[in-house]
Amino acid sequence: MKSHLQDLLTQALVQACTTLGKDAPAVNPVIDATKDKSHGDFASNLAMACAKPLGMAPRKLAELLVANLPVSGHVAKVEIAGPGFINFFLTGDAVTAVIPEILKAGESFGQDHSAAKGRVMVEFVSANPTGPMHVGHGRGAAYGDTLANLFAATGYSVHREYYINDAGRQVDVLTMSVWLRYLEAGGATFAFPKRGYPADYIKRTAEALRAAYGAAFEHPIANVLDGCGAEPQVPEGADDKTKDTIKLAQEKYADGLIERARTLLGVHYATVTQAALADQLATIRATLASFNVRYDQWYSEQSLVDSGFAKTAIERLKAKDFVYEKDGAQWLKTTDFGDEKDRVLFKADGAATYFANDLAYHVDKLDRLLGARAGDNDPQPLLVDVWGADHHGYIARVRAAIEMLTGRKDALHVALMQFVTLSSGKMGKRSGNFVTLQDLIDEVGADSTRFFYLSRSHDQHLEFDIDLARSQSNDNPVFYVQYAHARICSVFRQLVEKGGTHDMALGLASLARLETDEEKTLLTALARYPELLRVAAANRTPHTLAFYVQELAAALHGLYNQHKFLVDDAALQAARLTLIRATQLVLRGALGLLGVTPKDSM
């Protein structure tokens, strides 16, 4: 309906400007649903937006626009309010027209699965495979998966990807930590290094390694520690500078243990690494599966390194004269594209930096999307990265590199997830000394966890109320929404128990009987769903969909609390049942995009 009213106003503006002998301003009419129904169903501020460029008083321009509005069968009357608002009152048929549309489309109402808008790759979570996912990762998982759903539902072809950071020092630290715990499980005694991974999950991986390989990787602890010296300790009362210095020395000690592991294990070093990675990735995959998150591809950083693609990608940048040498290292001219300083790609010893590998990965992502395009007429692809807030300083350099290769400033969108804290309630289960995402899911359920993550914009800090999330009350937003769906199911169960049936044809023929304020509120909420989806995807704001289903649930509860559905008036009963059937379909479709289960009973 909004698009129809926008068309009417656009035509009216063109005609009014013709009358005035002026060019029509390039303005897209804004249409908003009114909060006060005495002001109509929709309102526009077009007259105020165009008054200055046309040199007219807003109210006078509003009168001219209304006089030039084309006749529409959906508009009962138009009024001018205040300084120049144009208020539209819809006909009864226009208000209820959304019902047959919903019934025809089913749960896909408002959605566009044509993929005509082009290809999008959403890379999200991508947590290091060195331990279980924590509650911060969960926010990125809920956001990324729901955003991908929204893209797919609004005309995009979507590819979901997890980038496995299985190359680099953190994997060596994981290998060393697992091996030391493996030796410990065999009876060795020693002080575990401060810069290793000490958590209980490492012990479980080490025990699995011992169960699979027995004593095959054992070495005397004296040999393991040979040449490493004593690990430096932070003295009590040390200042920050001293702590930083000792931390670096502890990192060097850990590097020494890694080298001893390489030397003593030989070819089996890779065996321990792969066993450790496989165990941690299995945990991550299981957690994401329990969270209703899926991926089209799990992309290994190590495969990128092994392929040598980083150097290939850098050669493409060299060919464009964006790479230079300094102090034996190779640098990328990212300052030419807004970065605060140029970035090192390859160190003087020839080793690739993390940035070089990450840049190559983004180049590969773009190559894959471009290769999947049907032709030049296809829209340019989009990369969407979902990162933690601590990666803010990394955006400029990656975006600069992509612009160098594509000439596009809009090829990459990065969504930064702000931090999550837990409050109000003790966890019944924890995985060691920190709360994992799986702990949270086990405590409050996947539905509540996802919905609470999506209950606030991703760029705002989120305080996760555990007690509220597990409560069975209307104060819990996910309970409130699921209860609305369950209430609809209950009405239809009662209908069957009473021996009745839903006469859909009669209901559609009797939609004019939906005249109460509560029914009109629900109809208005249903009608704005398609636009809500488009805006949520375009603005990358999945939380607005979570807000919407709460609004829709509130409208349903309002109707349920004020009016009966199973009444003696056959036409009114059929109309109301048709209305709540349509509401049920929209709730199911919206909850599906949010990754939340619609409950049939509660």
Coordinates of N, CA and C in Angstrom, one line a residue, residues 335-437:
T335 N 47.1 4.0 2.6 CA 46.8 5.4 2.9 C 46.2 6.1 1.8
D336 N 46.5 5.7 0.5 CA 45.9 6.3 -0.6 C 44.4 6.1 -0.7
F337 N 43.9 5.2 0.2 CA 42.4 4.9 0.2 C 41.8 5.1 1.6
G338 N 42.4 6.0 2.4 CA 41.8 6.3 3.6 C 42.3 5.7 4.9
D339 N 43.3 4.7 4.8 CA 43.8 4.1 6.0 C 44.8 5.0 6.6
E340 N 45.0 4.8 8.0 CA 45.9 5.7 8.7 C 47.3 5.5 8.4
K341 N 47.7 4.4 7.9 CA 49.1 4.1 7.6 C 49.1 2.9 6.6
D342 N 50.2 2.8 5.8 CA 50.4 1.7 4.9 C 50.6 0.4 5.7
R343 N 50.3 -0.7 5.1 CA 50.4 -2.0 5.8 C 51.4 -3.0 5.2
V344 N 52.0 -3.7 6.0 CA 53.0 -4.7 5.6 C 52.3 -5.9 5.1
L345 N 52.7 -6.4 3.9 CA 52.1 -7.6 3.3 C 53.0 -8.8 3.6
F346 N 54.3 -8.6 3.2 CA 55.3 -9.7 3.4 C 56.5 -9.1 4.2
K347 N 56.9 -9.7 5.3 CA 58.0 -9.2 6.1 C 59.3 -9.4 5.3
A348 N 60.4 -8.9 5.9 CA 61.7 -8.9 5.2 C 62.2 -10.3 5.0
D349 N 61.7 -11.3 5.9 CA 62.1 -12.7 5.7 C 61.3 -13.4 4.8
G350 N 60.3 -12.7 4.1 CA 59.4 -13.3 3.1 C 58.2 -13.9 3.7
A351 N 58.0 -13.9 5.0 CA 56.8 -14.5 5.6 C 55.6 -13.5 5.4
A352 N 54.5 -14.1 5.1 CA 53.3 -13.3 4.9 C 52.7 -12.9 6.2
T353 N 52.2 -11.7 6.3 CA 51.5 -11.2 7.5 C 50.1 -11.8 7.5
Y354 N 49.4 -11.7 8.7 CA 48.0 -12.1 8.8 C 47.2 -11.3 7.8
F355 N 47.6 -10.0 7.6 CA 46.8 -9.1 6.7 C 46.9 -9.6 5.3
A356 N 48.1 -10.1 4.9 CA 48.3 -10.6 3.5 C 47.3 -11.8 3.3
N357 N 47.3 -12.7 4.2 CA 46.4 -13.9 4.1 C 44.9 -13.5 4.1
D358 N 44.6 -12.5 5.0 CA 43.2 -12.1 5.0 C 42.8 -11.4 3.8
L359 N 43.7 -10.5 3.2 CA 43.4 -9.8 2.0 C 43.2 -10.8 0.9
A360 N 44.1 -11.9 0.8 CA 44.0 -12.9 -0.2 C 42.6 -13.6 -0.1
Y361 N 42.2 -13.8 1.1 CA 40.9 -14.5 1.3 C 39.8 -13.7 0.7
H362 N 39.8 -12.3 1.0 CA 38.8 -11.5 0.5 C 38.8 -11.4 -1.1
V363 N 40.0 -11.4 -1.6 CA 40.1 -11.4 -3.1 C 39.5 -12.7 -3.6
D364 N 39.8 -13.8 -3.0 CA 39.2 -15.1 -3.4 C 37.7 -15.1 -3.3
K365 N 37.2 -14.5 -2.2 CA 35.7 -14.4 -2.1 C 35.1 -13.6 -3.2
L366 N 35.7 -12.5 -3.6 CA 35.2 -11.7 -4.7 C 35.3 -12.4 -6.0
D367 N 36.4 -13.1 -6.2 CA 36.6 -13.9 -7.4 C 35.5 -14.9 -7.6
R368 N 35.1 -15.6 -6.5 CA 34.1 -16.6 -6.5 C 32.7 -16.0 -6.8
L369 N 32.4 -14.9 -6.2 CA 31.2 -14.3 -6.5 C 31.1 -13.8 -7.9
L370 N 32.2 -13.1 -8.4 CA 32.2 -12.6 -9.7 C 32.1 -13.8 -10.8
G371 N 32.7 -14.9 -10.4 CA 32.7 -16.0 -11.3 C 31.3 -16.7 -11.4
A372 N 30.5 -16.4 -10.4 CA 29.1 -17.0 -10.4 C 28.1 -16.1 -11.1
R373 N 28.5 -14.9 -11.5 CA 27.6 -14.0 -12.1 C 27.2 -14.5 -13.5
A374 N 26.0 -14.3 -13.9 CA 25.5 -14.8 -15.2 C 26.0 -13.9 -16.4
G375 N 26.4 -12.7 -16.1 CA 26.8 -11.8 -17.1 C 27.0 -10.4 -16.6
D376 N 27.4 -9.4 -17.4 CA 27.7 -8.1 -17.0 C 26.4 -7.4 -16.5
N377 N 25.2 -7.9 -16.9 CA 24.0 -7.2 -16.5 C 23.6 -7.6 -15.0
D378 N 24.3 -8.6 -14.5 CA 24.0 -9.0 -13.1 C 24.6 -7.9 -12.2
P379 N 23.9 -7.6 -11.1 CA 24.4 -6.6 -10.1 C 25.7 -7.0 -9.6
Q380 N 26.5 -6.0 -9.2 CA 27.8 -6.3 -8.6 C 27.6 -7.0 -7.3
P381 N 28.5 -8.0 -7.0 CA 28.4 -8.7 -5.7 C 28.8 -7.9 -4.5
L382 N 28.3 -8.4 -3.4 CA 28.6 -7.7 -2.1 C 29.2 -8.7 -1.1
L383 N 30.3 -8.3 -0.4 CA 30.8 -9.0 0.7 C 30.3 -8.4 2.0
V384 N 29.8 -9.3 2.9 CA 29.4 -8.8 4.2 C 30.3 -9.6 5.2
D385 N 31.0 -8.9 6.1 CA 31.8 -9.5 7.1 C 31.2 -9.1 8.5
V386 N 31.0 -10.1 9.3 CA 30.5 -9.9 10.7 C 31.7 -10.1 11.7
W387 N 32.1 -9.0 12.3 CA 33.3 -9.0 13.1 C 33.0 -8.5 14.5
G388 N 33.9 -8.8 15.5 CA 33.8 -8.3 16.8 C 34.2 -6.8 16.8
A389 N 33.7 -6.1 17.8 CA 34.0 -4.7 17.9 C 35.5 -4.4 18.0
D390 N 36.3 -5.3 18.5 CA 37.7 -5.1 18.6 C 38.4 -5.1 17.3
H391 N 37.7 -5.4 16.2 CA 38.3 -5.4 14.9 C 38.1 -4.1 14.1
H392 N 37.6 -3.1 14.8 CA 37.2 -1.8 14.2 C 38.4 -1.2 13.4
G393 N 39.6 -1.3 13.9 CA 40.7 -0.7 13.2 C 41.2 -1.4 12.0
Y394 N 40.6 -2.6 11.8 CA 41.0 -3.4 10.7 C 40.2 -3.2 9.4
I395 N 39.1 -2.5 9.5 CA 38.2 -2.3 8.4 C 38.8 -1.5 7.3
A396 N 39.5 -0.4 7.6 CA 40.0 0.5 6.6 C 41.0 -0.2 5.7
R397 N 41.9 -1.0 6.2 CA 42.9 -1.6 5.4 C 42.3 -2.6 4.4
V398 N 41.3 -3.4 4.9 CA 40.7 -4.4 4.0 C 39.9 -3.7 3.0
R399 N 39.1 -2.7 3.4 CA 38.3 -2.0 2.4 C 39.1 -1.3 1.4
A400 N 40.3 -0.8 1.8 CA 41.2 -0.1 0.8 C 41.7 -1.1 -0.2
A401 N 42.1 -2.3 0.3 CA 42.6 -3.3 -0.7 C 41.6 -3.7 -1.7
I402 N 40.3 -3.9 -1.2 CA 39.3 -4.3 -2.2 C 39.0 -3.1 -3.2
E403 N 39.0 -1.9 -2.7 CA 38.8 -0.8 -3.6 C 39.9 -0.7 -4.7
M404 N 41.1 -1.0 -4.3 CA 42.2 -1.0 -5.2 C 42.0 -2.0 -6.4
L405 N 41.4 -3.1 -6.0 CA 41.2 -4.2 -7.0 C 39.9 -4.0 -7.8
T406 N 38.9 -3.4 -7.2 CA 37.6 -3.3 -7.9 C 37.2 -1.9 -8.3
G407 N 37.8 -0.9 -7.7 CA 37.4 0.5 -7.9 C 36.1 0.8 -7.2
R408 N 35.6 -0.1 -6.4 CA 34.3 0.1 -5.7 C 34.5 0.4 -4.2
K409 N 33.8 1.4 -3.7 CA 33.8 1.7 -2.3 C 32.8 0.9 -1.6
D410 N 31.8 0.2 -2.3 CA 30.7 -0.4 -1.7 C 30.8 -1.9 -1.8
A411 N 31.9 -2.5 -2.1 CA 32.0 -3.9 -2.3 C 32.0 -4.7 -1.0
L412 N 32.4 -4.0 0.1 CA 32.5 -4.6 1.4 C 31.7 -3.9 2.4
H413 N 30.9 -4.6 3.1 CA 30.2 -4.1 4.3 C 30.6 -4.8 5.5
V414 N 31.0 -4.1 6.6 CA 31.5 -4.8 7.8 C 30.5 -4.4 8.9
A415 N 29.9 -5.4 9.6 CA 29.1 -5.2 10.8 C 29.9 -5.6 12.0
L416 N 30.0 -4.6 12.9 CA 30.8 -4.8 14.1 C 29.8 -5.2 15.3
M417 N 30.0 -6.3 15.9 CA 29.2 -6.7 17.0 C 29.8 -6.1 18.3
Q418 N 28.9 -5.4 19.0 CA 29.3 -4.8 20.3 C 29.3 -5.9 21.3
F419 N 29.8 -5.6 22.5 CA 30.1 -6.7 23.5 C 28.8 -7.1 24.2
V420 N 28.8 -8.3 24.7 CA 27.7 -9.0 25.4 C 28.1 -9.2 26.8
T421 N 27.3 -8.9 27.8 CA 27.5 -9.3 29.2 C 26.3 -10.0 29.7
L422 N 26.5 -10.9 30.6 CA 25.4 -11.7 31.2 C 25.0 -11.1 32.6
S423 N 23.7 -11.1 32.8 CA 23.3 -10.5 34.1 C 22.1 -11.3 34.6
S424 N 21.8 -11.0 35.9 CA 20.6 -11.5 36.5 C 20.3 -13.0 36.4
G425 N 21.1 -13.7 37.1 CA 20.9 -15.1 37.1 C 22.1 -16.0 37.1
K426 N 22.2 -17.0 37.9 CA 23.4 -17.9 37.8 C 23.2 -19.0 36.8
M427 N 24.3 -19.4 36.2 CA 24.2 -20.5 35.2 C 24.2 -21.8 36.0
G428 N 23.4 -22.7 35.5 CA 23.4 -24.0 36.1 C 24.5 -24.9 35.7
K429 N 25.1 -24.5 34.5 CA 26.2 -25.3 33.9 C 27.2 -24.4 33.3
R430 N 28.4 -24.7 33.5 CA 29.5 -23.9 32.8 C 30.6 -24.8 32.4
S431 N 31.3 -24.4 31.3 CA 32.4 -25.2 30.8 C 33.7 -24.6 31.3
G432 N 34.0 -24.8 32.6 CA 35.3 -24.3 33.1 C 35.1 -22.9 33.6
N433 N 36.1 -22.0 33.4 CA 36.1 -20.7 34.0 C 35.5 -19.6 33.1
F434 N 34.8 -20.0 32.1 CA 34.1 -19.0 31.3 C 32.8 -19.6 30.7
V435 N 31.9 -18.8 30.3 CA 30.6 -19.2 29.9 C 30.7 -19.4 28.3
T436 N 30.4 -20.6 27.9 CA 30.4 -20.8 26.4 C 29.0 -20.6 25.9
L437 N 29.0 -20.4 24.6 CA 27.7 -20.3 23.9 C 26.8 -21.5 24.1

